[in-house]
Short mmCIF file of C-alpha atoms in Angstrom, two decimals:
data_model
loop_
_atom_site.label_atom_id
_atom_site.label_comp_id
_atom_site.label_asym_id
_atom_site.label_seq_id
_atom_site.Cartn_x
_atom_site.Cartn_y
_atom_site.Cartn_z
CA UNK A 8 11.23 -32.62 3.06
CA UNK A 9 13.25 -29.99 4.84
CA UNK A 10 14.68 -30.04 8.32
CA UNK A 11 13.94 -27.30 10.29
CA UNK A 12 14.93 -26.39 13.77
CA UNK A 13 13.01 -24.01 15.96
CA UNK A 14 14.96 -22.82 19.08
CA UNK A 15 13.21 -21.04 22.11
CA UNK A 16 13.99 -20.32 25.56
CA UNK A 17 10.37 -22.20 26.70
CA UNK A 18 6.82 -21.70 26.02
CA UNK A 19 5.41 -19.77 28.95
CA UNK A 20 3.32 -16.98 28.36
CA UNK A 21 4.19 -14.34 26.21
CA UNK A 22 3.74 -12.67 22.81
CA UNK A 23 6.74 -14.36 21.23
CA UNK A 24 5.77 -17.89 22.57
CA UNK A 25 2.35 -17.38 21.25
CA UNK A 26 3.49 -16.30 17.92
CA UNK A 27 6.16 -18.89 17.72
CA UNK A 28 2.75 -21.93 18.21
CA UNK A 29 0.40 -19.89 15.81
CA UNK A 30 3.77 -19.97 13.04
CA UNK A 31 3.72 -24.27 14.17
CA UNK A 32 0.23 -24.80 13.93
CA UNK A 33 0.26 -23.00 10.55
CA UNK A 34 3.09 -24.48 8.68
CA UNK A 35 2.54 -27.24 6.06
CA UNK A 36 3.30 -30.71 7.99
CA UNK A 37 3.59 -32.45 4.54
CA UNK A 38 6.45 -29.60 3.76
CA UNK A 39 8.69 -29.87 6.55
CA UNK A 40 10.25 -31.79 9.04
CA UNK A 41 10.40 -29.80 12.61
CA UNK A 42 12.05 -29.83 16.14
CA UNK A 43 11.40 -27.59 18.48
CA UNK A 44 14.10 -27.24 21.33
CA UNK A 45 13.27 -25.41 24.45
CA UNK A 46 16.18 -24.41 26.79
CA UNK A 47 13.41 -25.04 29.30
CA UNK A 48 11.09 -27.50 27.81
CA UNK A 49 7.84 -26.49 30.09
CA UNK A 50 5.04 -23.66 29.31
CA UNK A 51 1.57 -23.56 29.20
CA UNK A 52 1.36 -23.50 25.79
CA UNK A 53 3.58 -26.57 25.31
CA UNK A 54 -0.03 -28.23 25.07
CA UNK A 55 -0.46 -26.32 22.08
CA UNK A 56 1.96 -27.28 19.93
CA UNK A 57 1.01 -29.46 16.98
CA UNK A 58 1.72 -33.20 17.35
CA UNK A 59 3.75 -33.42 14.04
CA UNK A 60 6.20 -31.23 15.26
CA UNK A 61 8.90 -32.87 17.20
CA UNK A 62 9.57 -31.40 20.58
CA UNK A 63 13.17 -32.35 21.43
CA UNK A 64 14.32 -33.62 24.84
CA UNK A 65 16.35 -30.49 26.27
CA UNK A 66 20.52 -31.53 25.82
CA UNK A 67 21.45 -32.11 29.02
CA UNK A 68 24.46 -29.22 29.03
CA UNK A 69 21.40 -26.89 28.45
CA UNK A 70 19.68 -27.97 31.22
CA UNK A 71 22.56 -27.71 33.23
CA UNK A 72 23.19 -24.16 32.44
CA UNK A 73 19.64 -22.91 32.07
CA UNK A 74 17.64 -24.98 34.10
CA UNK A 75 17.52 -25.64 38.40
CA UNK A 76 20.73 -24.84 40.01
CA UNK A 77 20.12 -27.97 41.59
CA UNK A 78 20.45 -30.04 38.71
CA UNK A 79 23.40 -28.42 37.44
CA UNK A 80 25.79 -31.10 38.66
CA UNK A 81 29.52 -30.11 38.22
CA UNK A 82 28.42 -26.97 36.25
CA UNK A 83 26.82 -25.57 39.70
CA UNK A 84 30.74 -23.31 40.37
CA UNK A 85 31.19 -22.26 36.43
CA UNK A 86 27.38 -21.30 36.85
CA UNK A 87 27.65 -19.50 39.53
CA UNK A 88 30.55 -17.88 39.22
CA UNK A 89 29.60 -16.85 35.76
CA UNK A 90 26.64 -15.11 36.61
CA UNK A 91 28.57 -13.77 39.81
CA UNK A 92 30.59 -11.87 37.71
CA UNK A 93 28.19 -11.17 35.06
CA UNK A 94 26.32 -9.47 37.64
CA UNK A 95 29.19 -7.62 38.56
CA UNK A 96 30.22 -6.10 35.23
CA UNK A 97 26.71 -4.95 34.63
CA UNK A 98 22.82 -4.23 36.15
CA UNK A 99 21.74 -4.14 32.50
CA UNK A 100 20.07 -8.14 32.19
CA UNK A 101 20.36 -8.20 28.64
CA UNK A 102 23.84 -6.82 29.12
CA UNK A 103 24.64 -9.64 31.80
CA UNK A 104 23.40 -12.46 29.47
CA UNK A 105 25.71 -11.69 26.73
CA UNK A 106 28.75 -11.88 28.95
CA UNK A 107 27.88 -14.95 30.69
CA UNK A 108 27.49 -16.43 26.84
CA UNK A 109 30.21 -15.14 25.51
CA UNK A 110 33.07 -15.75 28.90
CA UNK A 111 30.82 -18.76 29.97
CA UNK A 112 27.91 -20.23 29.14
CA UNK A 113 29.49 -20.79 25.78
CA UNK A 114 32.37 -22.94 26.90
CA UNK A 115 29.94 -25.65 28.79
CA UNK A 116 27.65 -26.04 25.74
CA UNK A 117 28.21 -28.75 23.45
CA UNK A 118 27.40 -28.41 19.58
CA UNK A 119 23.77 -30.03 18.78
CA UNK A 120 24.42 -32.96 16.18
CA UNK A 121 21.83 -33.02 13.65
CA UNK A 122 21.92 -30.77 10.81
CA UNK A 123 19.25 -28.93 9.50
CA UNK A 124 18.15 -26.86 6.49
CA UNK A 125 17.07 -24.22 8.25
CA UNK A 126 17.44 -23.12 11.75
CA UNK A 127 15.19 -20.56 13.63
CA UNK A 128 16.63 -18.47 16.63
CA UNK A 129 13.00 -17.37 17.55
CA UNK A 130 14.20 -14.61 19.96
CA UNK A 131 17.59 -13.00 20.27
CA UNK A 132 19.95 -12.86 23.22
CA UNK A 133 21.27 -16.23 24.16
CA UNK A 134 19.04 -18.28 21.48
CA UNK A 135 20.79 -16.44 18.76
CA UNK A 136 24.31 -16.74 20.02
CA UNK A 137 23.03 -20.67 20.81
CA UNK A 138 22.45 -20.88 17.19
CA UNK A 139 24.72 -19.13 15.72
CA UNK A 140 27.55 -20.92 17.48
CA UNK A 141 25.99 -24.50 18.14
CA UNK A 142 23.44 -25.24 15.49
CA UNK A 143 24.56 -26.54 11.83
CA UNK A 144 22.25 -25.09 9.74
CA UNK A 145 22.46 -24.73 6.00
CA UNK A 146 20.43 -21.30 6.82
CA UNK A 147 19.45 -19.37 10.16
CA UNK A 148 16.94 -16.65 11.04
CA UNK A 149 16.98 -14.20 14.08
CA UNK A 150 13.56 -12.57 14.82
CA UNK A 151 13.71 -9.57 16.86
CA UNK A 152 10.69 -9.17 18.54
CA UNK A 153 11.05 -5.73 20.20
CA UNK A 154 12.23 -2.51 19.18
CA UNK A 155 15.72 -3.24 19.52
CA UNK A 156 17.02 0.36 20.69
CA UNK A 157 13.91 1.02 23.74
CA UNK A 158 14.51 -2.43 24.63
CA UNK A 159 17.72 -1.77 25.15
CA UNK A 160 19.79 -4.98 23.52
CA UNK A 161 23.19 -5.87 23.83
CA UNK A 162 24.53 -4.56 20.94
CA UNK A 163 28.29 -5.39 21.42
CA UNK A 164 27.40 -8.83 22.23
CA UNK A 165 24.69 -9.39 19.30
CA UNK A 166 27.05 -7.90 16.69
CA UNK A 167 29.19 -10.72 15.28
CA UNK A 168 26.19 -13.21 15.70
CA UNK A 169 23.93 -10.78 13.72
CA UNK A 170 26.26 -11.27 10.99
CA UNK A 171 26.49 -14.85 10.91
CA UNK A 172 22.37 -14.73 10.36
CA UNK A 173 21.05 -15.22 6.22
CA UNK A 174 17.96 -13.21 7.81
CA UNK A 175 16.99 -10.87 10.31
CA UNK A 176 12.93 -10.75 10.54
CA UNK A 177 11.22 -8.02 12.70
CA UNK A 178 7.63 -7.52 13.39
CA UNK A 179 6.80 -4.49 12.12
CA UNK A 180 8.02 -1.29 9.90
CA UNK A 181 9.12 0.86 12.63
CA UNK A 182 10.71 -2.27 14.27
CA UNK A 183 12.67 -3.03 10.92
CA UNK A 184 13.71 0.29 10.23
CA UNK A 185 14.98 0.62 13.55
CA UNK A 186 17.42 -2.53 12.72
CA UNK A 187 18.61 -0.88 9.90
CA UNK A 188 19.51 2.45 11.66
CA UNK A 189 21.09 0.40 14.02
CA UNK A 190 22.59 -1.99 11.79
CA UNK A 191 22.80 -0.54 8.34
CA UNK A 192 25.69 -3.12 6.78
CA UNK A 193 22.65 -5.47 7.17
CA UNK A 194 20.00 -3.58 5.84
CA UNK A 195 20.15 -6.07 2.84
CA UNK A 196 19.35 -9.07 4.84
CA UNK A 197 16.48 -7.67 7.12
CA UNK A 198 12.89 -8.21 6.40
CA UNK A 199 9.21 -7.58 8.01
CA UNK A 200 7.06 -10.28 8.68
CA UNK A 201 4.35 -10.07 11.26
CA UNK A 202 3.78 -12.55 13.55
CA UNK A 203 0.59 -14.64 12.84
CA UNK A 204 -2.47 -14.37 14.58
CA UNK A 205 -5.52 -16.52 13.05
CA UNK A 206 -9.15 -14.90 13.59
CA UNK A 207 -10.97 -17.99 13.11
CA UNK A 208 -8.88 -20.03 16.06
CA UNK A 209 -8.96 -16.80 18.38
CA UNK A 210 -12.57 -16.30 18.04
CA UNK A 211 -13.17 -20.20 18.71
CA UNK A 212 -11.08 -20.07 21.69
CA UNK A 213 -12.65 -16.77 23.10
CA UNK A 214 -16.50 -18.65 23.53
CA UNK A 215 -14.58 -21.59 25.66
CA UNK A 216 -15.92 -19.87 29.00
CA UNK A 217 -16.72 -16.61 30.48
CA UNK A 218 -14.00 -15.79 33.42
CA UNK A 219 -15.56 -16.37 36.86
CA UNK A 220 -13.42 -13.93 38.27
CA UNK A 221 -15.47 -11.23 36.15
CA UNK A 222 -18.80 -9.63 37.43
CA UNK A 223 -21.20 -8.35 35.74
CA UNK A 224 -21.88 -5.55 38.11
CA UNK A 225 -18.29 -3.94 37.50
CA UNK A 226 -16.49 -2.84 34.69
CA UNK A 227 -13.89 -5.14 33.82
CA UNK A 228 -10.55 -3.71 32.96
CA UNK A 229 -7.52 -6.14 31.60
CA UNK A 230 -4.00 -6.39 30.47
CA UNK A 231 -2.05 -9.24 29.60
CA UNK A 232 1.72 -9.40 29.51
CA UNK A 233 5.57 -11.18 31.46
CA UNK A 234 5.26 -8.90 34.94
CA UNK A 235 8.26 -7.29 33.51
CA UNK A 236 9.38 -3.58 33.25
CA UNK A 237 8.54 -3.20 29.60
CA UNK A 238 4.90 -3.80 30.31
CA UNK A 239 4.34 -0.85 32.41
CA UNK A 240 2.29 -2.61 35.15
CA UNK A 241 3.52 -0.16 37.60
CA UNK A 242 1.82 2.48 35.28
CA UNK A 243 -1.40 0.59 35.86
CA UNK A 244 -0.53 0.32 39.49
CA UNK A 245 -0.65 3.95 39.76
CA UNK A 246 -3.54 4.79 37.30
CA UNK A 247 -5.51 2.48 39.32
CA UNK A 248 -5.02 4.23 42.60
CA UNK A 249 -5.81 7.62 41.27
CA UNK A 250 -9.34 5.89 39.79
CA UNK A 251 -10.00 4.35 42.82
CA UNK A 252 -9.80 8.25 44.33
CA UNK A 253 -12.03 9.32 41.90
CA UNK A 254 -15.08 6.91 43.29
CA UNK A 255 -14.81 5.40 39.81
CA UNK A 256 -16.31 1.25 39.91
CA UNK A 257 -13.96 -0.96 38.19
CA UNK A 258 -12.07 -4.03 38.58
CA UNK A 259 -8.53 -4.55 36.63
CA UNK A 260 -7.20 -7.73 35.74
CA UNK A 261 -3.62 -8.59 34.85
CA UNK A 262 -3.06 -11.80 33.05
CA UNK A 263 0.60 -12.86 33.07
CA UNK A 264 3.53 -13.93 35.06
CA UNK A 265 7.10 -12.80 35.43
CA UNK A 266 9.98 -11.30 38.05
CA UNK A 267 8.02 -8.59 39.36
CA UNK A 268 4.85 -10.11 40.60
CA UNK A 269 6.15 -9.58 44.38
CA UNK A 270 7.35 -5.98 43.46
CA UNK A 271 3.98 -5.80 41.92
CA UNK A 272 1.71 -7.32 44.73
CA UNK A 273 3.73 -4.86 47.33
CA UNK A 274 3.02 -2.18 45.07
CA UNK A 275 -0.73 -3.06 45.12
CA UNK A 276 -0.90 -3.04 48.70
CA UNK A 277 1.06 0.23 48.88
CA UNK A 278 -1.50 2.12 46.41
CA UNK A 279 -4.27 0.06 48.63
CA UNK A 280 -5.83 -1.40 45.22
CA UNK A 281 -5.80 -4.71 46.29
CA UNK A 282 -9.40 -4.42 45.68
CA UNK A 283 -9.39 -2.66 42.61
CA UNK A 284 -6.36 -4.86 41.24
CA UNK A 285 -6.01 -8.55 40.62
CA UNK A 286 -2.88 -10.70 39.18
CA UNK A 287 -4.00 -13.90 37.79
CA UNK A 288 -1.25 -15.73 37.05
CA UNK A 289 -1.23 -17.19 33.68
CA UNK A 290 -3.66 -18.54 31.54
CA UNK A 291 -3.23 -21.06 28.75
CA UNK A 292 -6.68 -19.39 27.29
CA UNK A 293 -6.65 -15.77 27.59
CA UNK A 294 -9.36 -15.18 24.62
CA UNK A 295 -12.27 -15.32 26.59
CA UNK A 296 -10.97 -12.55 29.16
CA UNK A 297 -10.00 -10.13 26.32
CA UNK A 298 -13.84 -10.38 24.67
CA UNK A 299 -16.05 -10.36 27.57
CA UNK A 300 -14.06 -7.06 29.16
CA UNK A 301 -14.97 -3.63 28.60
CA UNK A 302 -11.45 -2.29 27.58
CA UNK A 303 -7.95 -3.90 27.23
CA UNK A 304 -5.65 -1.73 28.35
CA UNK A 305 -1.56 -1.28 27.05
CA UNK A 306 0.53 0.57 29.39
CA UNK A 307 3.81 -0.56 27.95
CA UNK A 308 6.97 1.55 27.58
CA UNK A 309 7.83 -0.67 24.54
CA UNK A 310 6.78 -2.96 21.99
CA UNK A 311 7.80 -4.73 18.75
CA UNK A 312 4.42 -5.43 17.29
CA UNK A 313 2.04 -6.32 20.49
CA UNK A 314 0.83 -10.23 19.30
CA UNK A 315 -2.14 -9.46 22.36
CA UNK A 316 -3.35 -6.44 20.51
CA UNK A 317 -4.36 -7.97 17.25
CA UNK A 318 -5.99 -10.66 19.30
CA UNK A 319 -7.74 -7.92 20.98
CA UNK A 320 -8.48 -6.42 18.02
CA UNK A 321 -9.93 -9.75 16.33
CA UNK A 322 -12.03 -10.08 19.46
CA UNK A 323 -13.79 -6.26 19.01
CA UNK A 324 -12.78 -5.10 22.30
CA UNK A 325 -12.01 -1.51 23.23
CA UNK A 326 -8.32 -0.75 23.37
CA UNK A 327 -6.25 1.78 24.99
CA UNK A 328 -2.49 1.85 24.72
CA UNK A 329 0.14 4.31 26.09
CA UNK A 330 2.17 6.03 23.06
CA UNK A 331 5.30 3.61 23.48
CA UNK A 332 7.50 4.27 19.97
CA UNK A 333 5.93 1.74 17.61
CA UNK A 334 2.38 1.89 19.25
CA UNK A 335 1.00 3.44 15.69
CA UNK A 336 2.01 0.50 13.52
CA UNK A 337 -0.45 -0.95 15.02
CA UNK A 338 -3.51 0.68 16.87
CA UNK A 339 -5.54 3.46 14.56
CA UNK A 340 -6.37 6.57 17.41
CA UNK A 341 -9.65 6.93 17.58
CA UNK A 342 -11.20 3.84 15.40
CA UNK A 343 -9.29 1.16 17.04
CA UNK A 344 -8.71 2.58 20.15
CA UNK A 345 -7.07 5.57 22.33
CA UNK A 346 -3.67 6.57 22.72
CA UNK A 347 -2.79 7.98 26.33
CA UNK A 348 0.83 10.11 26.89
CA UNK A 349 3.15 7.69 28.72
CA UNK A 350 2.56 7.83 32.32
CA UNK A 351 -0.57 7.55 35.23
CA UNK A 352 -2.34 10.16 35.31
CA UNK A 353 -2.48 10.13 31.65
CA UNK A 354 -3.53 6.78 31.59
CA UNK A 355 -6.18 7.03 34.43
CA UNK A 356 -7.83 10.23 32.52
CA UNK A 357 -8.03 8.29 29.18
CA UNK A 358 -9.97 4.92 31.42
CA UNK A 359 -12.31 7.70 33.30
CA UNK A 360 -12.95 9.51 29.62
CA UNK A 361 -14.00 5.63 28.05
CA UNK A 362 -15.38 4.67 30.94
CA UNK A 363 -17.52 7.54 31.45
CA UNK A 364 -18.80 7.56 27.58
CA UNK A 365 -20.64 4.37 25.97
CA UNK A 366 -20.65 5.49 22.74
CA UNK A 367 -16.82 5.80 22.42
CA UNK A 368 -16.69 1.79 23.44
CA UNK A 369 -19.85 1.34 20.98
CA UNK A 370 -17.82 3.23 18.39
CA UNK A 371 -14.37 1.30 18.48
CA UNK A 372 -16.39 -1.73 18.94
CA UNK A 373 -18.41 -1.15 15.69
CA UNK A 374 -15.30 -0.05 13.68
CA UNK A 375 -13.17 -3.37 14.54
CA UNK A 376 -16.12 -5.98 14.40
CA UNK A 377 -16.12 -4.44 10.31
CA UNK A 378 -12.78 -5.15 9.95
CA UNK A 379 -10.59 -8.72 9.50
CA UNK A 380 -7.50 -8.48 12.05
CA UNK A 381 -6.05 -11.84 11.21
CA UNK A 382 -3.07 -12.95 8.58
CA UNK A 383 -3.16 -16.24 8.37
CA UNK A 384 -1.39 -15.40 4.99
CA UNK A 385 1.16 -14.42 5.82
CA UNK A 386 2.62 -18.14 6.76
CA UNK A 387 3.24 -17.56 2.54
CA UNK A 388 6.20 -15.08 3.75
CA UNK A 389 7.78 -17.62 6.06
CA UNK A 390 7.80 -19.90 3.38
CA UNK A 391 9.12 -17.71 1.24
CA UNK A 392 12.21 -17.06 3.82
CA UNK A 393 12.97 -20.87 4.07
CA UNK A 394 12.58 -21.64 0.85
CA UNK A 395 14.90 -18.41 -0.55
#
């Protein structure tokens, strides 16, 4: 039976974190042996995990480093300090936590002792430099979840541990030809493999409840997503208040937590959509929001390959998406949904034009109800990449 080792910053909401419990839950238990370690080890879907797969107590240098500055002991200066002058070298975050790895972080982390067959840095950033430099693996994967050049990742600080990877797996085409134009010395070693989203447990989980916080007398709008730049919330923001003008009824949800909610909630007050707009928080069970609204709505200004929009797409629910790089990989204009030009107003006029017409919801409802959105299959290709 093979070891394997699955690393993760924590399993809060998020596309990756969702696709890292569907890859769990579908992985032969009789075929491997795995540990899960969590820099953090908290998130809502921590309840989710499968019980044959061993969640390991966070090391305690981890949770020195990563988790409340209170607990960090005699690391509290090097901490501080380290992201002191992180800070200073750079605004960029992604930027900032590759120099407080490499000048830092690195030095008050221990080497984990077990050794494994294969290793899994299930995001990049400081879980791939964690293990590339503190795992013993007999093999180790990077998945890069985003495209790598809108997202903006460290490149100079990524390099060396890139190259110490068997395998780097991205999401989608686009997203893996991107790698390659970035990185083409490892164009050998880089593969697509979508994340796994299973229709028959999304469909289940979507007829749990219908959200109270929905009435039937509006027209319920939702996102889901971190409250992070990427997501474009501030886009929605904006769209919102320009609805709201129009004498347009409508409600918009946002499912999700993150850094910005205060920048978001002052925002919200600032449009005066407090009304109009509602943050939710998280929710360990987002299904049954997605199929009982009237359109899910992307306003991203990236993605890798959107985990939330296949589920939406599973669940028949009207989509529309802002044209963010890689948004065609996965959403079919005009039979799966709408594509909208990258900023508010554009947004707002493509919600008023699917608002305003039934039979374009009807229609994109129809055409993904006749289709089969999950790959549950595809586990076959991260079996494959173990097994290699």
């Amino acid at each position: 039976m093979k070891k394997v080792l699955v690393v993760m910053p924590s399993l809060y909401n998020g596309g990756a974190e969702r696709s890292v419990v569907n890859l769990l839950n579908e992985l032969p238990s009789d075929k491997y042996e795995v540990d899960l370690l969590l820099f953090k080890k908290e998130g809502m879907f921590l309840a989710q995990v499968p019980k044959w797969v061993n969640v390991l107590d966070t090391p305690k240098d981890l949770k020195r480093m990563y988790g409340k500055i209170a607990d960090s002991g005699l690391y509290t200066p090097w901490r501080l300090f380290g992201n002191a002058i992180s800070s200073a070298v750079t605004s960029n975050s992604r930027q900032k936590r590759g120099h407080r790895w490499k000048y830092f972080y690195s030095k008050a982390i221990k080497q984990l002792e077990k050794e494994y067959d294969v290793a899994l840095a299930y995001i990049s950033g400081e879980i791939l430099y964690y293990v590339d430099e503190k795992v013993k693996a007999k093999k180790k994967i990077v998945w890069i979840h985003n495209d790598y050049r809108s997202a903006g990742h460290p490149r100079k600080y990524d390099y060396k541990h890139l190259k110490n990877m068997d395998a780097i797996v991205s999401i989608s085409d686009s997203c893996v030809d991107i790698m390659k134009d970035e990185f083409p010395e490892f164009a050998d070693k880089t593969v697509m493999i979508e994340n796994i989203t299973s229709s028959v447990l999304t469909r289940e989980r979507a007829e749990e409840f219908y959200p109270e916080e929905y009435s039937k007398d509006d027209m319920n709008l939702l996102s889901i997503g971190r409250l992070h730049e990427q997501k474009g919330f501030d886009y929605a923001i904006e769209a919102a208040s320009i609805l709201k003008k129009k004498n347009i009824n409508f409600k918009w949800f946002i499912v999700g937590t993150g850094d910005l909610e205060q920048d978001l909630r002052s925002q919200i007050k600032q449009c005066d959509v407090e009304d109009r707009v509602i943050l939710l928080g998280g929710r360990s069970n987002p299904y049954p929001y997605i199929a009982n609204a009237n359109i899910f709505i992307q306003p991203s200004r990236y993605e890798g390959k959107s985990v939330v929009l296949d589920e939406t797409k599973i669940l028949g629910t009207p989509i529309i998406a802002t044209a963010y790089p890689t948004v065609r990989d996965q959403l079919e204009e005009n039979k799966e949904g709408m594509i909208v030009d990258l900023d508010a107003s554009s947004l707002a006029d493509g919600i008023e034009k699917m608002l305003g017409d039934e039979s374009i919801r009807n229609n994109i409802h129809m055409y993904l109800k006749e289709h089969e959105y999950g790959n549950q299959a595809e586990i076959k290709k991260y079996i494959d990449l173990f097994e290699k």
